[in-house]
XYZ file of C-alpha atoms in Angstrom:
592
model
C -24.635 17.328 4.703
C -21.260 19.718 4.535
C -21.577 23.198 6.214
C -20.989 24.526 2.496
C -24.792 23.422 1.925
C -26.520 24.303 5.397
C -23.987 28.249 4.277
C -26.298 28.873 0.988
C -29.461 29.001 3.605
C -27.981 31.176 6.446
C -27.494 33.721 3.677
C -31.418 33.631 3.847
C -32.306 32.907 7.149
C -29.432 34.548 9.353
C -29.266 38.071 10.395
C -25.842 40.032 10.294
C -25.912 40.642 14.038
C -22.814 40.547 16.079
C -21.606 37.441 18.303
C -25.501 36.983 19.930
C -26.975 34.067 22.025
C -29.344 32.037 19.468
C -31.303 28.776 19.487
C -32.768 26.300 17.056
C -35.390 23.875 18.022
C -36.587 21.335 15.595
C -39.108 18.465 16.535
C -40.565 15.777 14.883
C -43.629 13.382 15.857
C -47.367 12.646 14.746
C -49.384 14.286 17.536
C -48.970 17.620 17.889
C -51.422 17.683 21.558
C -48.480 15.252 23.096
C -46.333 16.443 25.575
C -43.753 14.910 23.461
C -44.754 17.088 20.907
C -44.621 20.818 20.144
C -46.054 21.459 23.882
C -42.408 21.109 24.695
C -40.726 22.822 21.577
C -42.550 25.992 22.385
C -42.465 25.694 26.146
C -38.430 25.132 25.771
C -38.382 28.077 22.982
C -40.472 30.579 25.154
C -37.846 29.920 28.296
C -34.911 30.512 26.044
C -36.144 33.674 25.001
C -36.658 34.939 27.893
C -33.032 33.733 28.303
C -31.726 36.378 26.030
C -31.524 33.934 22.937
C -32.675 34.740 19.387
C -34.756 31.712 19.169
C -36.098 30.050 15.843
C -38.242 26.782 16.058
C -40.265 24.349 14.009
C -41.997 21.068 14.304
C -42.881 18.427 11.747
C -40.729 20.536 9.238
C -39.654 19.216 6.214
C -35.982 18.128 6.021
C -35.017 21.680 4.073
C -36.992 24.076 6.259
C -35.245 22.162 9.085
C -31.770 22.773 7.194
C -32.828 26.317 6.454
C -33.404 27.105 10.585
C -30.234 25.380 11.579
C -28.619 27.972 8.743
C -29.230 30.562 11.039
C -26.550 29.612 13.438
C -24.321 30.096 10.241
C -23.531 33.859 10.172
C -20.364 35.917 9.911
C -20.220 36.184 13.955
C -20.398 33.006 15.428
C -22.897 33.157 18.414
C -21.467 33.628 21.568
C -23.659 30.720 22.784
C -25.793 28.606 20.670
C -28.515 25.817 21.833
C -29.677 23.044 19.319
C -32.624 21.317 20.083
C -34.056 18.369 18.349
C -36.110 16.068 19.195
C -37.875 12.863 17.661
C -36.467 10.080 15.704
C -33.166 9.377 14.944
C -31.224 6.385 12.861
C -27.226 5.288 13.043
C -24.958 3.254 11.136
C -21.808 2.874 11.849
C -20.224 5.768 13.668
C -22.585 8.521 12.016
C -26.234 9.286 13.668
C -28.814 11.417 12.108
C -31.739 13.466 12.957
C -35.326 12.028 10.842
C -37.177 15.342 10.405
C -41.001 14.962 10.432
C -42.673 13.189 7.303
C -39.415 11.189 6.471
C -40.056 7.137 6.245
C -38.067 4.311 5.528
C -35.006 6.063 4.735
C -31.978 3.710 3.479
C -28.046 3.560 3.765
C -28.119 4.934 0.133
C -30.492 8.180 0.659
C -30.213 9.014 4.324
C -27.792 11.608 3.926
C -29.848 12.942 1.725
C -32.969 12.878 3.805
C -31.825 13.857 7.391
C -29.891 15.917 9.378
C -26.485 14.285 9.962
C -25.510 14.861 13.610
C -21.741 15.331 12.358
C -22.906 18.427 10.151
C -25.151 19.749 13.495
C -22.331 19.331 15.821
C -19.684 20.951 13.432
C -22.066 23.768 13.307
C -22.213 24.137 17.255
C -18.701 23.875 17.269
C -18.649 27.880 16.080
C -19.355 28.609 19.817
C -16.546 26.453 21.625
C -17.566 26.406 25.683
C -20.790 27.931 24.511
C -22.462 25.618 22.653
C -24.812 22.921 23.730
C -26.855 20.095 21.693
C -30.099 18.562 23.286
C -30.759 15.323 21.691
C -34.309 13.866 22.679
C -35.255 10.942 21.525
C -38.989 8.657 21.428
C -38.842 5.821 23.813
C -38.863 2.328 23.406
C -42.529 1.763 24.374
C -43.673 4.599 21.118
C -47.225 2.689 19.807
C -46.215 0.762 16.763
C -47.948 2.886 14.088
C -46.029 6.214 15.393
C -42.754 4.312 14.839
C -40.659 5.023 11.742
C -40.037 2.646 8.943
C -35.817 2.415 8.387
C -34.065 1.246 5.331
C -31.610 -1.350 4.609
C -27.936 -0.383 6.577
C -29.773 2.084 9.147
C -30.728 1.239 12.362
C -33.029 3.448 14.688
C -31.579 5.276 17.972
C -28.154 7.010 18.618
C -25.338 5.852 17.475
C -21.741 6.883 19.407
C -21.266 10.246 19.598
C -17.704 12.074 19.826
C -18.654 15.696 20.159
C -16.217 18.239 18.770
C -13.899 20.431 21.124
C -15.848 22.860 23.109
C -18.950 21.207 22.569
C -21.461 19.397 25.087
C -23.844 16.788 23.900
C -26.984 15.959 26.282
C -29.019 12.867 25.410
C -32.470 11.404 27.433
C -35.974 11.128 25.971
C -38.286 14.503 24.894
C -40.107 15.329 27.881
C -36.484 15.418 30.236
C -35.149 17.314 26.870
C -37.556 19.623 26.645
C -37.553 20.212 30.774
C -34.034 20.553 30.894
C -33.474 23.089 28.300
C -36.765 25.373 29.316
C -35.522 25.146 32.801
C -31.764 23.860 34.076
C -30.154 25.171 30.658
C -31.557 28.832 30.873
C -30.451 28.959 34.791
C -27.392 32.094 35.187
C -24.459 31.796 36.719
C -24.492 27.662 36.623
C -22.565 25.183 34.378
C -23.458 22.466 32.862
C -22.501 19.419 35.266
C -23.912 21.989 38.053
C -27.117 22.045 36.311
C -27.467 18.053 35.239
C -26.940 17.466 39.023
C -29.794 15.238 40.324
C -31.153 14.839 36.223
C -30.001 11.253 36.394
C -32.262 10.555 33.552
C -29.983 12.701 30.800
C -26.534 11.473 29.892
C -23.671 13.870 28.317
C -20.607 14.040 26.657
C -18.203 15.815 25.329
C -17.436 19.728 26.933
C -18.547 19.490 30.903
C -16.408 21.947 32.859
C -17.765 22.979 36.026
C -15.738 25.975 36.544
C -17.627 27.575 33.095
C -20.782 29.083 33.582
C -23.474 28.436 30.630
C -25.264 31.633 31.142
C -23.580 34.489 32.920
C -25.138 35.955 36.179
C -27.207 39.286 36.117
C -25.108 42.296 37.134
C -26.763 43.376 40.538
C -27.148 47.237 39.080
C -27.570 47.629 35.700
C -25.302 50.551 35.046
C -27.066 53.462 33.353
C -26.537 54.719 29.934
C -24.585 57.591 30.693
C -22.632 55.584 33.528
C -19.215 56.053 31.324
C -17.385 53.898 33.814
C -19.875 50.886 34.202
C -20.273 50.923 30.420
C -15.905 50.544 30.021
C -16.194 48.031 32.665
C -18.793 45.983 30.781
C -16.662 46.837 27.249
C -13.439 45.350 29.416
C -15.532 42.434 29.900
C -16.581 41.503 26.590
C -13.194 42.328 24.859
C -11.568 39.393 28.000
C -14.398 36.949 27.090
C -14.142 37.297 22.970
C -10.174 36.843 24.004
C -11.056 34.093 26.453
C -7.600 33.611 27.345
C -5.974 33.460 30.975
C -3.919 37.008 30.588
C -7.128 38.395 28.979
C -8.932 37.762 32.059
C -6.213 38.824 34.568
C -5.835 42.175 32.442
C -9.792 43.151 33.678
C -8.908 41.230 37.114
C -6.357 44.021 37.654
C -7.915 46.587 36.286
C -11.771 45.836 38.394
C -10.853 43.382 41.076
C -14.412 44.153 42.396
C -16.125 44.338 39.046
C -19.217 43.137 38.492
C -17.660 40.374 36.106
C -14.747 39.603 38.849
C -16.393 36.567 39.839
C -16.823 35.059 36.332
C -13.509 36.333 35.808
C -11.785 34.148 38.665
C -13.841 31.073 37.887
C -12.905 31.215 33.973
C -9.282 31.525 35.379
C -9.731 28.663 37.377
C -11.359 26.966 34.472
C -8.248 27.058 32.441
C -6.182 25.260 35.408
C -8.849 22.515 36.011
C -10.226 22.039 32.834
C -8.743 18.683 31.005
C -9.346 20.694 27.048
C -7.311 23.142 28.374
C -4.763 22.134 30.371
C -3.548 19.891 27.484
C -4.157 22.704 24.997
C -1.432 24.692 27.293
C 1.177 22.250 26.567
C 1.324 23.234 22.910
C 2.468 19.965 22.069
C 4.095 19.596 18.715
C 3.129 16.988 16.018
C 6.100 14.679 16.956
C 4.900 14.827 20.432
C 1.635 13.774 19.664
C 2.977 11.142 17.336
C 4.685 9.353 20.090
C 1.749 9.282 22.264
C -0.122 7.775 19.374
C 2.980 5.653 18.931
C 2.907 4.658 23.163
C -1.049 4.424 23.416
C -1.084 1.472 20.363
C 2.107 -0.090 21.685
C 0.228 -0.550 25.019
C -3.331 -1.670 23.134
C -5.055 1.401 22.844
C -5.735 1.294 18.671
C -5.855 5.419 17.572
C -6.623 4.557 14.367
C -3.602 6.797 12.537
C -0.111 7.838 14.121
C -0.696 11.002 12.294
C 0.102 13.812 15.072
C -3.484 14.498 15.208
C -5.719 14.008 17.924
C -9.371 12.896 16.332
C -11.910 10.703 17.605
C -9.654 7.545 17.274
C -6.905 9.300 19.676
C -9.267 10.956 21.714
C -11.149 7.377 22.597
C -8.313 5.402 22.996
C -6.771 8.297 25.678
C -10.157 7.749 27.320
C -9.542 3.890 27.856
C -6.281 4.519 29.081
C -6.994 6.854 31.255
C -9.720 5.078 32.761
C -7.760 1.761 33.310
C -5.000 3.491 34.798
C -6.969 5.169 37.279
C -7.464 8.611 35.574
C -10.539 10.772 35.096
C -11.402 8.991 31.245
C -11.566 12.826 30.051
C -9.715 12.390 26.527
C -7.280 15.019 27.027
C -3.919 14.464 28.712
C -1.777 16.415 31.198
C 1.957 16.459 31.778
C 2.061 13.928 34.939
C -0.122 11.142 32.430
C 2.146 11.862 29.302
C 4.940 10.885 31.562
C 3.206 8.122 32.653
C 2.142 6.911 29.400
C 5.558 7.505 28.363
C 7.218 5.661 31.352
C 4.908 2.557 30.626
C 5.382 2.597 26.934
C 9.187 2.047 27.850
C 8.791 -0.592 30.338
C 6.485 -2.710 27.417
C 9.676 -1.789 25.191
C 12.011 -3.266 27.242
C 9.847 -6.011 28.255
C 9.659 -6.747 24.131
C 13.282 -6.040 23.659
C 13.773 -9.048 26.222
C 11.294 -10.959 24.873
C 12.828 -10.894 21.769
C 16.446 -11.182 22.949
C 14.896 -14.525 24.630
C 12.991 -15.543 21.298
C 16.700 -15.234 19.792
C 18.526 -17.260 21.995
C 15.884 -19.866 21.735
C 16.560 -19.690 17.982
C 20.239 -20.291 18.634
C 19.939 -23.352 20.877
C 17.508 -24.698 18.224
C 20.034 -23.605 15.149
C 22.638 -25.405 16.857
C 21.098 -28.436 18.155
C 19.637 -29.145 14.763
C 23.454 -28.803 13.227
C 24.464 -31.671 15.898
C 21.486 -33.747 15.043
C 22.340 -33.254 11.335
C 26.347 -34.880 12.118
C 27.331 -31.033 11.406
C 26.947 -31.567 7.854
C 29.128 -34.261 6.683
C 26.712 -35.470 4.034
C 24.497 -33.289 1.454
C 21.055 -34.695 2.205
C 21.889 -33.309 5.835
C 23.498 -29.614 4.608
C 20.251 -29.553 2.507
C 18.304 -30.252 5.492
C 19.540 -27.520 7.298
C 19.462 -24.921 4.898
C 15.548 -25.684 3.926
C 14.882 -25.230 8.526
C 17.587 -22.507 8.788
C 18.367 -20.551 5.769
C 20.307 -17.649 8.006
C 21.352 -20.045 10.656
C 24.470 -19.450 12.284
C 25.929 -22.052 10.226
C 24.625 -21.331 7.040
C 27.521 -20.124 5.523
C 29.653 -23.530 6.287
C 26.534 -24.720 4.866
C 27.061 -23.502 1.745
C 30.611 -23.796 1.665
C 30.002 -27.146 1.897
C 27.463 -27.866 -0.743
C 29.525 -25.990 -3.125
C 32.583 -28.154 -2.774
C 30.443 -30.779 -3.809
C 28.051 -29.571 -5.929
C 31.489 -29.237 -7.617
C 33.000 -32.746 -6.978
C 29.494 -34.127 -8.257
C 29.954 -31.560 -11.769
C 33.172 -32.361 -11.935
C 32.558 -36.400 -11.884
C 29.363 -35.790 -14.265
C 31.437 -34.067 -17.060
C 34.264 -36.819 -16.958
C 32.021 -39.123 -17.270
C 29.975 -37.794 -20.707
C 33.412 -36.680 -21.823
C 34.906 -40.476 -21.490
C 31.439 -41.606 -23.355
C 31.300 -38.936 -25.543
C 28.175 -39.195 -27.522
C 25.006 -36.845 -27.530
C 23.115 -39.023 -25.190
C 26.067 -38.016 -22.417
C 26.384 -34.595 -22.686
C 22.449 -33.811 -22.524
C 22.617 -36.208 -19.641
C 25.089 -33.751 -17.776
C 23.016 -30.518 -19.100
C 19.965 -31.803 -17.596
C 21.711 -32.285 -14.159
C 24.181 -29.922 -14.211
C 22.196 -26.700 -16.812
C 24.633 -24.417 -15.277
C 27.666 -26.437 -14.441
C 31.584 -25.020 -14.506
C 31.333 -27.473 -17.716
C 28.371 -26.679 -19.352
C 29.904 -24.277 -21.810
C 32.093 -27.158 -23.090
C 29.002 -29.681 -23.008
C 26.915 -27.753 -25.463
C 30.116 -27.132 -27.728
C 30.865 -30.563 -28.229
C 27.134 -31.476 -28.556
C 26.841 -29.225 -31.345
C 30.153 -30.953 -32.847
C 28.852 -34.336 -32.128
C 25.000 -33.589 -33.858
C 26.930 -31.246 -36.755
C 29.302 -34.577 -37.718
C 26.363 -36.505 -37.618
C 24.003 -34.670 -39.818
C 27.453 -34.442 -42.239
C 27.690 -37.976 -42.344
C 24.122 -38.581 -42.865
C 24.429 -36.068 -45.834
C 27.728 -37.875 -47.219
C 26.044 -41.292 -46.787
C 22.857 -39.703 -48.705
C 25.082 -38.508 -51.498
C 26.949 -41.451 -51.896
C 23.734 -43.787 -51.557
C 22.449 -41.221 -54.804
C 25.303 -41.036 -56.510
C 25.602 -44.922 -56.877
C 22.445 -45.165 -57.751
C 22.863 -42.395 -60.604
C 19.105 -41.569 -60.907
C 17.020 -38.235 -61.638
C 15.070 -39.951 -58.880
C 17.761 -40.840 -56.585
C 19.019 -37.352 -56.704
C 15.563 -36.196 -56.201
C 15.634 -37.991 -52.845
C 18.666 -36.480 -51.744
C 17.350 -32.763 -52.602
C 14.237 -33.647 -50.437
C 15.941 -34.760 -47.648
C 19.191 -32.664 -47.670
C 17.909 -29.126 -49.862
C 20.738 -27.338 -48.189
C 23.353 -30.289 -47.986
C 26.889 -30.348 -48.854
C 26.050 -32.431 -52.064
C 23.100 -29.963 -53.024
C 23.978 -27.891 -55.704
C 26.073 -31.608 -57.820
C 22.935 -33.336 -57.449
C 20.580 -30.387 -58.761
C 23.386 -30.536 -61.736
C 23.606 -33.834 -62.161
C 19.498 -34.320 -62.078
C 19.475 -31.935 -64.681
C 21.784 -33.558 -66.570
C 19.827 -37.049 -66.285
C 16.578 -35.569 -67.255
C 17.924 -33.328 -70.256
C 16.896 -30.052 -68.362
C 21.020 -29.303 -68.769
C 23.243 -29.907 -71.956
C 25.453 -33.159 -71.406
C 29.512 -32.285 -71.654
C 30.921 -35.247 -72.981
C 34.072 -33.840 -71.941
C 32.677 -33.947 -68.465
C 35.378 -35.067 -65.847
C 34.023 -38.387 -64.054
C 34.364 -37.754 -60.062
C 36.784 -40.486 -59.955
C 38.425 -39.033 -62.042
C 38.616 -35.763 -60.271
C 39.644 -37.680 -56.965
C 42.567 -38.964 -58.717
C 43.503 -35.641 -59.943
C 43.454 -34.560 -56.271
C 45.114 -37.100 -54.693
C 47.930 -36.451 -57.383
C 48.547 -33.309 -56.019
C 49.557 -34.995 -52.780
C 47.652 -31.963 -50.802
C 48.803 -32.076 -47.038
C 46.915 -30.801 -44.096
C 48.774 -27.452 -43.825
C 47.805 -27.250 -47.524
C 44.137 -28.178 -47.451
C 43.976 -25.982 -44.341
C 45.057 -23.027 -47.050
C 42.438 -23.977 -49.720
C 39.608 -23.884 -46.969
C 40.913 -20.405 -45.557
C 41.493 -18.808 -49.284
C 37.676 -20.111 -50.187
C 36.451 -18.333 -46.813
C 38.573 -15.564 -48.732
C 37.190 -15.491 -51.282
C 33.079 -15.687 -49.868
C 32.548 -19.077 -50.697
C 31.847 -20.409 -47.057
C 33.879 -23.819 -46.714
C 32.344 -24.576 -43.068
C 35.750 -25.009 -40.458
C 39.800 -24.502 -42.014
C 40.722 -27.361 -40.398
C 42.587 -29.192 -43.493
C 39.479 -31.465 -43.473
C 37.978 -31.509 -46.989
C 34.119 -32.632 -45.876
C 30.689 -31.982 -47.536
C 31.004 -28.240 -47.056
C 34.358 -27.858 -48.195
C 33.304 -30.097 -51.168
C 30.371 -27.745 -52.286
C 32.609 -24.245 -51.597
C 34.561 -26.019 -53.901
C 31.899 -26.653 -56.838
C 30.923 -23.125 -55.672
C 34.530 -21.424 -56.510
C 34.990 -23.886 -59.792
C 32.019 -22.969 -61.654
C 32.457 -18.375 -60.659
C 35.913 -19.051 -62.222
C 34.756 -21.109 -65.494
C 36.414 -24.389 -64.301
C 35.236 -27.815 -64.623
C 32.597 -28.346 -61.368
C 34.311 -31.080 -59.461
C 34.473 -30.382 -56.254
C 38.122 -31.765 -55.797
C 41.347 -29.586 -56.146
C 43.014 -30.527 -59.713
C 45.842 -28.446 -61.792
C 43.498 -25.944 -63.324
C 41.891 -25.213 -59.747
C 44.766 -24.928 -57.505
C 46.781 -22.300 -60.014
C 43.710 -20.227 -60.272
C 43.979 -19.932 -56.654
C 47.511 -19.219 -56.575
C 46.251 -16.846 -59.092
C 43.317 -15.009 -56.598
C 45.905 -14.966 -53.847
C 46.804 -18.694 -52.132
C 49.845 -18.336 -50.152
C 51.469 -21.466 -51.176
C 52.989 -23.677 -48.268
C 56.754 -23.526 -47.673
């Protein structure tokens, strides 16, 4: 649960003191006469009290009077020192832990959240009194009777799971009765800190904040100045404006002005605290984000995973600093000083260099290998072997000869490909030399003279149609021809001549016979040059004779027809009198 839900109850439940010592104690169980019980909740609450702490308990509460207490801790002014006690059951999974309030059962993966106090949320919330702030945890043994156990979910599994306290926060774990003892007794002890008062508890564990220079609760001033003592009471105001400061000069400002105070001692030993303690002597480097990045950057190049090279120092960072610390011979306190960032640093470049050779040796290894393979190979005299070589070593040191090599003949093999469909010249060679060679330096000139070879073809099929029909001289021979060649050179005589046979046309009995038009023609004793100037003046004139080459074929034939019958000449298709001065007519350059 996010502070921003725990906030809405503190507005009901906290007071608007100032920074104030204050305590919640929350625990959980099924017999309320058991010493695990609320015999210890009150017995802890009434010693913390007495302690100076604005104390608010419960037991067995359900999970939003539990969330409504811990609210408390949640006003403007952060506590100067805060205590959260809870004790009962507790479930993890994965790296979160949470607190089963009394009443709760079987809670799941799914609801938990929901249902119980996540640890996270309760240790974010002690984190509002950094050095201040301590968390009991105490939790039901192993040997708890069966029916006073708690029935878990799917994805939840009962105990603690890891816990990574926040900065300035200590965490103190053991069952309820050393719990409860330790906070109505060691915790409310003045002028002691924390590892001073877990000495000899061997049956607690902690984490997180344990600085033995910082006292939990400060000592009692030997004479309680009176009320009208002006100079006690600026002494004490001195004081409390160095601790709410908490900073080195802070404390050497009262140090000068009352190096006899009453508060001198706790002055000195906070000092002191700031030079020994691990939080912060690292927090006096003031190291920058890069910084941090490249210890992030050295600790997973040496096999400490931070989980993120992010320049921020989280759980991830703070655990793998741990590890290295402790198997380099270092306190395993999470934070660094100066001497173990240059260490870290120092090894970080030795593993560099030691990759950097490792690689260099890798590489030469490759090199040998690249050029004892080019030996083996005959140093690629022969394709199969250049191909070879190129499939182990595609940026071997020789790959460029390599294909150099192939090139020149990949080219000698295109080259000897194309003269050979050119010398056979038929369709059947040049798709031969596409399908080997699809992009060849010839393949241009392949699909050219394919397209030649299958356009004469389908011409002479057409002529050889036409002729087949003509001899034949039938409505249904022409009919044939139509079906198979609808578009053909021949098309638009035979639709004529069809019509014609079946009466769909008036018959001209002056009709010129084609012989007789391909006398006519070959009267005029046309050259090429000539034939090449009928073709171009058709084109001319729109009537699309297929190529100007001074070949009369099929298409030239039909243009032909075409032109004859737009200018009211007899439809031939060949060149007589009439049709040749009707083109000098439109335009024909005539041949000198």
């Amino acid at each position: 649960m996010r502070l921003s839900l725990l906030f809405a109850c503190a507005c009901m439940a906290a007071s608007a003191a100032g920074a104030e010592n204050r305590a919640v104690l929350l625990g959980a169980g099924s017999d309320a006469s058991d010493e695990t019980g609320s015999a210890g909740i009150s017995a802890a609450a009434e010693a913390l009290e007495g302690a100076g702490f604005k104390v608010v308990s419960a037991f067995d509460s359900e999970i939003e009077a539990s969330r409504e207490l811990l609210g408390s801790l949640l006003s403007e002014d952060a506590p100067e020192r805060s205590v959260i006690l809870l004790s009962g059951r507790f479930a993890h999974a994965g790296g979160a832990s949470w607190y089963l309030p009394g009443g709760l059962d079987a809670p799941s993966l799914a609801d938990v959240d929901g249902a119980a106090l996540s640890l996270g949320t309760v240790m974010e919330i002690a984190a509002r009194s950094p050095g201040g702030a301590v968390v009991l945890l105490g939790a039901r043994t192993h040997d708890t009777p069966e029916d006073e156990r708690v029935a878990l979910g799917t994805g939840v599994t009962a105990g603690l799971g890891r816990l990574e306290p926040p900065q300035g926060v200590t965490v103190i774990t053991g069952t309820i009765p050393d719990i409860a003892d330790f906070a109505g007794t060691r915790l409310v002890e003045r002028g002691r800190s924390v590892p001073e008062m877990l000495e000899g508890a061997s049956a607690l564990d902690a984490y997180g904040f344990r600085s033995p220079l910082v006292t939990f609760l400060p000592r009692e001033v030997s004479a309680t100045p009176d009320a009208g003592d002006e100079a006690a009471e600026r002494e004490r105001q001195a004081w409390q404006e160095s601790r709410e400061t908490d900073t080195i000069e802070a404390y050497r400002a009262y140090l000068e002005e009352y190096p006899d105070g009453a508060f001198a001692d706790e002055a000195r030993a906070a000092i002191d605290g700031f030079a020994r303690d691990p939080e912060r002597i690292e927090a006096a480097l003031d190291l920058s984000s890069d910084a941090r990045q490249r210890i992030q950057r050295d600790l997973v190049l040496m096999g400490y995973e931070t989980r993120g090279v992010d320049g921020i120092f989280g759980p991830g960072s703070r655990s793998a600093i741990r590890r290295w610390q402790g198997e380099n011979g270092f306190e395993a306190t999470g934070f660094l000083t100066a001497a173990q960032i240059s260490d870290l640093d120092q090894m970080a470049e030795a593993r560099r260099a030691e990759q950097a050779e490792e690689e260099r040796r890798q590489e030469r290894e490759r090199e040998r290998a690249d050029r004892a393979y080019w030996e083996d190979i005959g140093r690629g005299q022969d394709e199969a072997g250049l191909r070879a070589y190129l499939d182990r070593y595609p940026d071997g040191a020789f790959s460029d000869v390599a294909r150099a090599r192939l090139d020149e003949i990949e080219g000698a093999n295109d080259r000897a490909a194309w003269e050979r469909a050119e010398a056979e010249d038929t369709q059947a060679a040049y798709r031969r030399y596409l399908d080997a060679h699809e992009d060849g330096a010839f393949a241009g000139r392949a699909r050219a003279r394919l397209e030649e070879l299958v356009e004469s073809e389908a011409e002479a099929a057409d002529k050889a149609a036409w002729e087949e029909a003509r001899e034949a001289d039938t409505a249904q021979a022409y009919a044939r021809y139509l079906e198979d060649f609808p578009e053909g050179a021949f098309s638009e005589r035979a639709r004529r001549r069809q019509a014609a046979l079946t009466d769909d046309a008036p018959v001209d009995d002056g009709a010129i016979s084609e012989a007789e038009a391909r006398q006519a023609e070959a009267a005029l004793g046309l050259n090429q040059i000539s034939r090449s100037l009928v073709e171009a003046q058709l084109l001319a004139q729109g009537f699309s004779p297929g190529r100007t080459e001074g070949q009369f074929d099929g298409n030239t034939r039909a243009a032909l027809e075409r032109y004859q019958e737009a200018r009211g000449l007899p439809v031939t298709g060949y060149v007589d009198r009439k049709t040749l001065n009707r083109m000098i007519a439109d335009g024909l350059p005539l041949p000198r």
